[in-house]
Amino acid sequence: MCRIVGASRTLLPLLAALLQASVEASGEIALCKTGFPEDVYSAVLSQDVHEGQPLLNVKFSNCNRKRKVQYESSEPADFKVDEDGMVYAVRSFPLSSEHAKFLIYAQDKETQEKWQVAVKLSLKPTLPEDSVKESQQIEEIVFPRQVTKHNGHLQRQKRDWVIPPINLPENSRGPFPQELVRIRSDRDKNLSLRYSVTGPGADQPPTGIFIINPISGQLSVTKPLDRELIARFHLRAHAVDINGNQVENPIDIVINVIDMNDNRPEFLHQVWNGTVPEGSKPGTYVMTVTAIDADDPNALNGMLRYRILSQAPSTPSPNMFTINNETGDIITVAAGLDREKVQQYTLIIQATDMEGNPTYGLSNTATAVITVTDVNDNPPEFTAMTFYGEVPENRVDVIVANLTVTDKDQPHTPAWNAAYRISGGDPTGRFAIQTDPNSNDGLVTVVKPIDFETNRMFVLTVAAENQVPLAKGIQHPPQSTATVSVTVIDVNENPYFAPNPKIIRQEEGLHAGTMLTTFTAQDPDRYMQQNIRYTKLSDPANWLKIDPVNGQITTIAVLDRESPNVKNNIYNATFLASDNGIPPMSGTGTLQIYLLDINDNAPQVLPQEAETCETPDPNSINITALDYDIDPNAGPFAFDLPLSPATIKRNWTITRLNGDFAQLNLKIKFLEAGIYEVPIIITDSGNPPKSNMSILRVKVCQCDSNGDCTDVDRIVGAGLGTGAIIAILLCIIILLILVLMFVVWMKRRDKERQAKQLLIDPEDDVRDNILKYDEEGGGEEDQDYDLSQLQQPDTVEPDAIKPVGIRRLDERPIHAEPQYPVRSAAPHPGDIGDFINEGLKAADNDPTAPPYDSLLVFDYEGSGSTAGSLSSLNSSSSGGEQDYDYLNDWGPRFKKLADMYGGGDE
């Protein structure tokens, strides 16, 4: 049996919470401060701290900013803080009577900004009278007893009533954990029991909202509840012994979250837009505004009322509109809406909960913008009574006149947009009026060609209307109708042939010079004096000519129906007619000649080649005739063999199968294999008939039992077809061209190789040239001389003007320069030997060519050198006597030199 000790929770906490929420809601917060709203959070515990026990909840104010805050505890070994601000015990420890104090930090993850708050925990003293008072105030739920029947089975006793739900107001300030009820079993007197609760809010998400003391069975809430998130919790209480065995059946506990007026009404849109036609009567519906409240809609907290706070502008009346305070429907309450005076109204709408109670209800506002729409109360009026225009004849899609109107209604609305119509003067529908969407003008346009010779002027009656009818009681004035005078301009038009095309029937085979017909054109310009001349524009077979003046068409060649230019027996020729107007105009006409067939084509045998066996059996040759004429000048055909040569009728026989086919067979029993030309006479059915002798090439071969040739190679060798012979000749010609190209390429490569060896630039040929590498000047003491004289001393002072007494002995004697042969730039290989011999003779006869009997001058070192001059080393023929014995003292390398010059007569 379930029993509840003590009355339900008194209404005092509920009324206090309601009053507190109302006071908070009525107060307007002028400035929001980010951080902890409290400097110190306190919690009084009635027992020692257990591991995982929720202690209290710290709130952090974000001021409606999306901050990501991370909580930390100054005592992480004892306390931890979840993301929702709930503080839990990390371990179990006894709480001393002294105050336990620690800090909680909140840090912004993005800006690293940090806040802190102090937390004080105190142990509630347990006095006897407090225990009695607590037992009197806290509701106690007892598991129902179980009785034993006579048969020995346990059966749960029926409950006297259902356990009423626990009502808990939302947004309670605590302190937390806040005790709700105490759950116990009657068996706790004899057994040591453990209590637990399960369900959403306990061990299921969101976990940790409700906790129970496993020893005492005290059920507590650990944080403020929010009805808008979860309006009801359904928990189940369990009682087990210390071994975990179930002692009592689980009981259901329902916790209802009582709504508080903690949410303001919120409009679905901050700005609402509506329209109302001008001149609307009072009571005309305009629009509906809607607001919602997150509080309980069935309670006063969620019941809304609407009202209009202000109207702008306030003309012609400050109360042009009213609103249904329950539904939010806005309607008109006064007449006088005129778009030309006021085009838009702005209303401030207020929604208040608590059924609109201005003292306790929460309010919010929105803006309603009402646009006064235009109605068609002003008809369009033309700016002139008559409009003028002109158009060249035969022109379409040409704007003739521009009609302008005025309309006082709102531009670019159906009441302003003009629609034009032609009410008279255009019975054939040659004109149309389109509306310019930007200027609202009427554009009179020609939609059908106009002939000047038929109509020279049009007078149109046009009317202007709007896209929507005029308002009731308003009529169209005379200014809504106007006249349009259109003048047609005469222009030079194209001549035209009639009929076009012109069809005539003629037999083929007409001789040149035959007049076929007269093909003339007409000029539509009756009021212009013009001449027309004719020319031929298209004549594929060049059979016709046309007279340029009268248009007579005459043949200049024989007409042939079998020509490839004739399609389906019809020959097409096109002619051009041109006038002499300004500008000149022309038109084309087609002459179609239907050619009638005559028997002018003899039949031919088909196929032209065939194959048969040496014996009449087992096959024969089926042939037919090809005739380019048509019936009755074609089949049926007659087939026959000529009388000569006589071997034709002796060897072959022909049998007519029907009017188009015949069969050729061997008449003799055996005919030697080979290729035979059999003439066949074919006669058509024309009147008169036409005959032709055609040659049929027949290949006679040895056949097997199936009638197939077995000696094809021998027959082919005896006579090849024309195609095979041409193919063989082409292959031979291509092969000869390739061989010729290869020979030419080889000869050209040999010539290029010889040219590279013989045609060498003379400057690059070193065989008979003396290469000049460099010339050096004097020594260190010769820097005062002109170095250009040292490089080419002969050019400075000729030998002929030197005094005889100062000439050195080692210089070249003075003689006339011999003439050496000059080598050609590109010598022939055969001239090389002659060139060498001539050069050798010139060198032998040159007294100045070395070696001459003196020392050769290799270079001029200048005077004043400490090394002395080598010119003192004269030869034995110089007549000078010098002592060279000192060379013996210079070592073995100079001993030979001493023997040569100092050895006396030896």
mmCIF file of N, CA and C in Angstrom, residues 56 83 88 109 124 151 163 229 372 398 400 436 438 527 534 565 570 592 665 721 728 840 875:
data_model
loop_
_atom_site.group_PDB
_atom_site.id
_atom_site.type_symbol
_atom_site.label_atom_id
_atom_site.label_comp_id
_atom_site.label_asym_id
_atom_site.label_seq_id
_atom_site.Cartn_x
_atom_site.Cartn_y
_atom_site.Cartn_z
ATOM 1 N N LEU A 56 25.634 22.190 -6.426
ATOM 2 C CA LEU A 56 24.900 23.411 -6.741
ATOM 3 C C LEU A 56 25.133 23.746 -8.203
ATOM 4 N N GLU A 83 29.502 21.636 -18.338
ATOM 5 C CA GLU A 83 29.284 22.757 -19.253
ATOM 6 C C GLU A 83 28.047 23.568 -18.894
ATOM 7 N N TYR A 88 29.836 19.165 -9.254
ATOM 8 C CA TYR A 88 29.769 17.802 -8.733
ATOM 9 C C TYR A 88 30.985 17.544 -7.853
ATOM 10 N N LYS A 109 36.679 30.599 -24.663
ATOM 11 C CA LYS A 109 37.631 29.812 -25.450
ATOM 12 C C LYS A 109 38.235 30.629 -26.586
ATOM 13 N N LYS A 124 24.775 21.370 7.291
ATOM 14 C CA LYS A 124 23.592 21.737 8.058
ATOM 15 C C LYS A 124 23.580 20.962 9.373
ATOM 16 N N ASN A 151 -2.494 -20.060 -0.540
ATOM 17 C CA ASN A 151 -1.796 -21.026 -1.391
ATOM 18 C C ASN A 151 -0.297 -20.804 -1.381
ATOM 19 N N ILE A 163 -0.549 7.431 -6.882
ATOM 20 C CA ILE A 163 0.336 8.426 -6.275
ATOM 21 C C ILE A 163 0.219 9.709 -7.077
ATOM 22 N N LEU A 229 11.690 23.265 -22.047
ATOM 23 C CA LEU A 229 12.508 22.158 -22.525
ATOM 24 C C LEU A 229 11.849 20.822 -22.217
ATOM 25 N N VAL A 372 -1.464 51.492 -49.451
ATOM 26 C CA VAL A 372 -2.754 51.764 -50.081
ATOM 27 C C VAL A 372 -2.575 51.560 -51.584
ATOM 28 N N VAL A 398 6.598 47.838 -89.340
ATOM 29 C CA VAL A 398 7.074 49.219 -89.353
ATOM 30 C C VAL A 398 6.168 50.034 -88.441
ATOM 31 N N VAL A 400 4.269 53.114 -87.540
ATOM 32 C CA VAL A 400 3.704 54.201 -88.336
ATOM 33 C C VAL A 400 3.549 55.464 -87.498
ATOM 34 N N ASP A 436 4.064 50.302 -75.293
ATOM 35 C CA ASP A 436 5.426 50.363 -74.768
ATOM 36 C C ASP A 436 5.352 50.228 -73.245
ATOM 37 N N ASN A 438 7.372 50.799 -70.905
ATOM 38 C CA ASN A 438 8.054 51.823 -70.116
ATOM 39 C C ASN A 438 7.329 53.173 -70.197
ATOM 40 N N TYR A 527 1.222 53.074 -111.824
ATOM 41 C CA TYR A 527 1.383 54.521 -111.956
ATOM 42 C C TYR A 527 2.816 54.902 -112.315
ATOM 43 N N TYR A 534 14.171 40.663 -120.030
ATOM 44 C CA TYR A 534 14.255 39.299 -119.537
ATOM 45 C C TYR A 534 15.657 38.745 -119.777
ATOM 46 N N ASN A 565 20.042 16.109 -116.264
ATOM 47 C CA ASN A 565 19.442 17.334 -115.751
ATOM 48 C C ASN A 565 17.920 17.261 -115.706
ATOM 49 N N ILE A 570 10.875 16.093 -116.060
ATOM 50 C CA ILE A 570 10.667 17.538 -116.015
ATOM 51 C C ILE A 570 12.021 18.223 -116.024
ATOM 52 N N GLN A 592 8.819 24.987 -116.374
ATOM 53 C CA GLN A 592 8.940 23.543 -116.241
ATOM 54 C C GLN A 592 8.487 22.902 -117.551
ATOM 55 N N ASN A 665 22.232 -20.456 -124.060
ATOM 56 C CA ASN A 665 22.750 -21.788 -123.750
ATOM 57 C C ASN A 665 23.691 -22.236 -124.867
ATOM 58 N N GLY A 721 41.151 -9.463 -117.205
ATOM 59 C CA GLY A 721 40.234 -8.355 -117.357
ATOM 60 C C GLY A 721 40.974 -7.022 -117.452
ATOM 61 N N ILE A 728 48.030 -4.086 -112.541
ATOM 62 C CA ILE A 728 49.408 -4.582 -112.659
ATOM 63 C C ILE A 728 50.315 -3.501 -113.222
ATOM 64 N N LEU A 840 108.216 25.653 -107.187
ATOM 65 C CA LEU A 840 109.575 25.179 -106.897
ATOM 66 C C LEU A 840 110.597 25.886 -107.801
ATOM 67 N N SER A 875 129.758 33.451 -89.250
ATOM 68 C CA SER A 875 130.200 32.143 -89.755
ATOM 69 C C SER A 875 131.669 32.228 -90.160
#
